PDB file of C-alpha atoms in Angstrom:
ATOM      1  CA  UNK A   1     -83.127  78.832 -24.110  1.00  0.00           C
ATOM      2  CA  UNK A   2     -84.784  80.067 -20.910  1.00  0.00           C
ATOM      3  CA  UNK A   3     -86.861  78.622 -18.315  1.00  0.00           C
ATOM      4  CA  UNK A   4     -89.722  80.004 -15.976  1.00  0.00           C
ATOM      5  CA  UNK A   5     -91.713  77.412 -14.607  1.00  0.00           C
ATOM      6  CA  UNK A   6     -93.237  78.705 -10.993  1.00  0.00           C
ATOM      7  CA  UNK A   7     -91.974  75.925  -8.316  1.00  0.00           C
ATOM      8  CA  UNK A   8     -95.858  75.271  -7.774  1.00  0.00           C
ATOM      9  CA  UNK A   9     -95.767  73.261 -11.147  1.00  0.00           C
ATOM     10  CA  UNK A  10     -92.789  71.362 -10.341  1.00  0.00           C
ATOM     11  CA  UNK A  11     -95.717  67.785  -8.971  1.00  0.00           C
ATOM     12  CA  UNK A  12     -97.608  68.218 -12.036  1.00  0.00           C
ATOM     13  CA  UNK A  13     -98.380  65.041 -13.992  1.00  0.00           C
ATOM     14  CA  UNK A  14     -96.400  64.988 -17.550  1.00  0.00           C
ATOM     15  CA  UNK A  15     -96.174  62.139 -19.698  1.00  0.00           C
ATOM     16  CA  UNK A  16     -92.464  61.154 -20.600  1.00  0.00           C
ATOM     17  CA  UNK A  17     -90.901  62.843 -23.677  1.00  0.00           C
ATOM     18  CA  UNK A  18     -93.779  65.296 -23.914  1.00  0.00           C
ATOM     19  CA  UNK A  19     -91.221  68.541 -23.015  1.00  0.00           C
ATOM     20  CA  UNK A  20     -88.149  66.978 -24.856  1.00  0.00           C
ATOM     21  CA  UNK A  21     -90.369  66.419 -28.334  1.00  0.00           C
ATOM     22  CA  UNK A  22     -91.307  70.280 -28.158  1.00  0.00           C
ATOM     23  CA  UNK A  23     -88.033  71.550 -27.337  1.00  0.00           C
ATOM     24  CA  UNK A  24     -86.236  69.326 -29.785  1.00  0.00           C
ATOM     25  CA  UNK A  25     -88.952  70.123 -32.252  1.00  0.00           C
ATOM     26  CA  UNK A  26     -88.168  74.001 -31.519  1.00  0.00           C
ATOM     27  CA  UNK A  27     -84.367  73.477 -31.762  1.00  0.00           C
ATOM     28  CA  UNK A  28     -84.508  71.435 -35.212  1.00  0.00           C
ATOM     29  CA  UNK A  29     -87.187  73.584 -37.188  1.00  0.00           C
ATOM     30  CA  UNK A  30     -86.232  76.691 -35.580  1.00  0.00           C
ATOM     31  CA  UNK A  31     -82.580  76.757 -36.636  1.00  0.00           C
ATOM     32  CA  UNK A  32     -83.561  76.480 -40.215  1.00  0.00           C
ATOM     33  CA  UNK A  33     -83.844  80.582 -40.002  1.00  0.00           C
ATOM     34  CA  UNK A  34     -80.339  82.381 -40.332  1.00  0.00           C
ATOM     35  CA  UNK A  35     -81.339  84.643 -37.076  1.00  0.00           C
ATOM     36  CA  UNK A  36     -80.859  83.504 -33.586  1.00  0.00           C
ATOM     37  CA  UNK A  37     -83.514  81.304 -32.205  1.00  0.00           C
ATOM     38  CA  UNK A  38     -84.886  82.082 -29.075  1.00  0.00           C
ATOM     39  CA  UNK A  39     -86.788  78.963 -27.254  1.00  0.00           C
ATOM     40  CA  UNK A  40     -88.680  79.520 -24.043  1.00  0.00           C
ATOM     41  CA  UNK A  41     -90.458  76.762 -21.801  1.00  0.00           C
ATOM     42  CA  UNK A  42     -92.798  78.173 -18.877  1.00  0.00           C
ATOM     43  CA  UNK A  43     -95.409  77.838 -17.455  1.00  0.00           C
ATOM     44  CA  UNK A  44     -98.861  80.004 -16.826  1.00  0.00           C
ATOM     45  CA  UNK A  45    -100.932  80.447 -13.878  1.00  0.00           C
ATOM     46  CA  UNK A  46    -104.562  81.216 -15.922  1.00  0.00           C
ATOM     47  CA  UNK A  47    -106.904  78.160 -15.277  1.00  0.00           C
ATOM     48  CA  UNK A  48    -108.260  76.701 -11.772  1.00  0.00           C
ATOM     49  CA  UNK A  49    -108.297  73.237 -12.884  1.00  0.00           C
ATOM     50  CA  UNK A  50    -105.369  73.408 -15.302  1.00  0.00           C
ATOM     51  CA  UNK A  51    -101.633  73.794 -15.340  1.00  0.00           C
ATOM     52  CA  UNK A  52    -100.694  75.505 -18.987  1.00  0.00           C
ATOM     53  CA  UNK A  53     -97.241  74.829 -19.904  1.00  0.00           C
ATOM     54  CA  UNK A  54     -95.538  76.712 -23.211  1.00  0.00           C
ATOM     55  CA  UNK A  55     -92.531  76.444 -25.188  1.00  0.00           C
ATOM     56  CA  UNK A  56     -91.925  78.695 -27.854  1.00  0.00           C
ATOM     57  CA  UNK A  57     -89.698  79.749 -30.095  1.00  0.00           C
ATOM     58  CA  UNK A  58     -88.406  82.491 -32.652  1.00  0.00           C
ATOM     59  CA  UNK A  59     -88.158  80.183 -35.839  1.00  0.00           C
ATOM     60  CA  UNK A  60     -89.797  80.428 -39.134  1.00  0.00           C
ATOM     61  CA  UNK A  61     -93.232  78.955 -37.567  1.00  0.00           C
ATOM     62  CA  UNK A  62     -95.157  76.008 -39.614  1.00  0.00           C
ATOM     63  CA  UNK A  63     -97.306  76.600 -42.440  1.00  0.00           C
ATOM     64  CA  UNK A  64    -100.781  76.459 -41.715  1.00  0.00           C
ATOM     65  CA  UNK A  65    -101.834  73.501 -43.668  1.00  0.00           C
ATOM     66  CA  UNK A  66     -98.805  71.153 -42.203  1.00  0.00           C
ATOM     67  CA  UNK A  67     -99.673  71.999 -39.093  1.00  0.00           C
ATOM     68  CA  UNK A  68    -103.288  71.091 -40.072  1.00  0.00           C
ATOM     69  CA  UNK A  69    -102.032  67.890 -41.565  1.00  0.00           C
ATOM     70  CA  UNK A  70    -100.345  66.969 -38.174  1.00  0.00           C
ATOM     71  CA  UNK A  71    -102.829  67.974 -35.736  1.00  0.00           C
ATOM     72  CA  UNK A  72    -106.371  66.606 -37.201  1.00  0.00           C
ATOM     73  CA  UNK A  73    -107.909  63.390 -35.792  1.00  0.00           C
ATOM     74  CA  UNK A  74    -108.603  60.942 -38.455  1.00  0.00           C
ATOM     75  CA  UNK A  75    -110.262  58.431 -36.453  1.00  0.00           C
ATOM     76  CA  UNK A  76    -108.623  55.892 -38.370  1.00  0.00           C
ATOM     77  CA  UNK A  77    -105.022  54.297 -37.534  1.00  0.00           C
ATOM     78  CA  UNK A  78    -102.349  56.192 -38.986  1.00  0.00           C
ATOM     79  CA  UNK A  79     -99.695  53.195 -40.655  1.00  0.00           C
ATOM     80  CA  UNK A  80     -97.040  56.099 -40.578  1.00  0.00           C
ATOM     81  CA  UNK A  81     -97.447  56.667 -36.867  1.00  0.00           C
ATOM     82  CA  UNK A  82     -93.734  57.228 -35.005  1.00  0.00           C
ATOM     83  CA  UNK A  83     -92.539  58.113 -38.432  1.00  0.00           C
ATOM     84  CA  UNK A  84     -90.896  61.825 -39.622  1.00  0.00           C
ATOM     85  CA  UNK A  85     -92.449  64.584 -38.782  1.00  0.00           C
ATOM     86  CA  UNK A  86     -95.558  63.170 -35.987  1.00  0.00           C
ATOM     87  CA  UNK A  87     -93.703  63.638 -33.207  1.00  0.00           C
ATOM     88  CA  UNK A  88     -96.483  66.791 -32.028  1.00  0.00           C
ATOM     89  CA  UNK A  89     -98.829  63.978 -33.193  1.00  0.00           C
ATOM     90  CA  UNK A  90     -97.747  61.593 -30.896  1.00  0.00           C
ATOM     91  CA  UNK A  91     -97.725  63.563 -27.774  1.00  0.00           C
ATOM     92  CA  UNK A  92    -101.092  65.016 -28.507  1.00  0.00           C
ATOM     93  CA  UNK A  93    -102.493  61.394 -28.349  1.00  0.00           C
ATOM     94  CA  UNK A  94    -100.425  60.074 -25.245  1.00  0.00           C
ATOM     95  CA  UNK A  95    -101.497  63.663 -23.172  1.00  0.00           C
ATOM     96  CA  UNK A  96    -105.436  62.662 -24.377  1.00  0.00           C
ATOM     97  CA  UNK A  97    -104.934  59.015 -23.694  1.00  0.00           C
ATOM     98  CA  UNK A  98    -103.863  59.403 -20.074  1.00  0.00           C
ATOM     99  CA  UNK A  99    -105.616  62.484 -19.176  1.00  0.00           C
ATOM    100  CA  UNK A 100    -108.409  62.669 -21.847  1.00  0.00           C
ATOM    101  CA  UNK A 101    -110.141  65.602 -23.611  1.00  0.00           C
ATOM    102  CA  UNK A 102    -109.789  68.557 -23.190  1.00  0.00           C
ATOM    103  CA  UNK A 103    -106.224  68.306 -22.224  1.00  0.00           C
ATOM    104  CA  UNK A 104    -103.650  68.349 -24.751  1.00  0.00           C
ATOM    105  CA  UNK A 105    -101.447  70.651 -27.331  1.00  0.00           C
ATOM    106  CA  UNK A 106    -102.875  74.083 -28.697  1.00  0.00           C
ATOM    107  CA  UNK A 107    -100.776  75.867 -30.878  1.00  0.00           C
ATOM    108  CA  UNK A 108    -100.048  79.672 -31.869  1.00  0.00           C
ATOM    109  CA  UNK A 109     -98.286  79.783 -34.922  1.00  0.00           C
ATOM    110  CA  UNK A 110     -97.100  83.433 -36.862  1.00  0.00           C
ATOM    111  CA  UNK A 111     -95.331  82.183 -39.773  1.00  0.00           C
ATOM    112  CA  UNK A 112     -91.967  83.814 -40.074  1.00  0.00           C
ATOM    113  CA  UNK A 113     -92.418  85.091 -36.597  1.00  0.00           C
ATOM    114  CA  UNK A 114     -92.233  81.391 -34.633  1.00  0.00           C
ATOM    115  CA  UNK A 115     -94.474  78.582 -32.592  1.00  0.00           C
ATOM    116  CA  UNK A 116     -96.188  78.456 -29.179  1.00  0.00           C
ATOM    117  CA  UNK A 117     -97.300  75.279 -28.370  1.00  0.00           C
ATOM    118  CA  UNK A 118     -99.275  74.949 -25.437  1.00  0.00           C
ATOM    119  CA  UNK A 119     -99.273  71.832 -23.073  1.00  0.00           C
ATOM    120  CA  UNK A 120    -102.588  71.931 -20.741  1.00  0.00           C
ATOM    121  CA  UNK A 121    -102.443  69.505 -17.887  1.00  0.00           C
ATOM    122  CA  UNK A 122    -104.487  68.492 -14.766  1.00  0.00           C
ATOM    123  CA  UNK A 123    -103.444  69.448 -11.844  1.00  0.00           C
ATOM    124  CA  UNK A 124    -102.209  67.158  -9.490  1.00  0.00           C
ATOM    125  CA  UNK A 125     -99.877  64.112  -9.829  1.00  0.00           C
ATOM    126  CA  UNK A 126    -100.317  60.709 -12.437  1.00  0.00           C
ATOM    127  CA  UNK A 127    -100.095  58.457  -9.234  1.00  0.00           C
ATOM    128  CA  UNK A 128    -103.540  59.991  -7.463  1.00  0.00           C
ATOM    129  CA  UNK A 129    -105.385  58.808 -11.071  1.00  0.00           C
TER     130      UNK A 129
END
């Protein structure tokens, strides 16, 4: 696992367990190739408003229509919420409840190839908001 986050991110706002849900989620589903899996957290410098945090691994990816099936917005309460499998669910609606649209997860997924799920934040720090 490697880590390049530029010191200029280290104030930024992050709601608890968002990081350790992505890296365990890379660790768990990653490993279920035979090859070595490769995770990487950093963290990109491309927006003015934005901090854009990634991890990403080497695993097998997700196939398209589970990762639909975790990602889409309902609108109606979900009575398996916290439950197998909706962890990237979860954070997605904590990261919109406290910082609202359009932060949240966006995800790059090659199957075979691996996962890059990116975490786009504010900048600043939850205490000014």
């Amino acid at each position: 696992m490697d880590i390049a986050v530029p010191e200029s991110y280290f104030k930024t706002a992050i709601p608890k367990l968002t990081l350790i849900t992505l890296v365990e989620n890379s660790i768990f589903y990653g490993l279920t190739k035979k090859e070595v899996n490769h995770i990487i957290v950093s963290g990109k410098n491309t927006e003015i408003d934005s901090v854009l945090l990634e991890v990403s691994d080497t695993g097998p990816g997700i196939a398209p229509e589970k990762l639909a099936l975790l990602t889409e917005d309902t609108g109606t309460p979900n009575p398996y919420k916290g439950l197998n499998k909706l962890g990237l669910r979860n954070v997605q609606e904590r990261l919109i409840m406290t910082f609202g649209y359009p932060y949240g997860l966006h995800f790059h997924n090659e199957p075979d190839e691996g996962l890059t799920v990116t975490i786009r934040l504010p900048i600043g720090d939850l205490r000014e908001k």
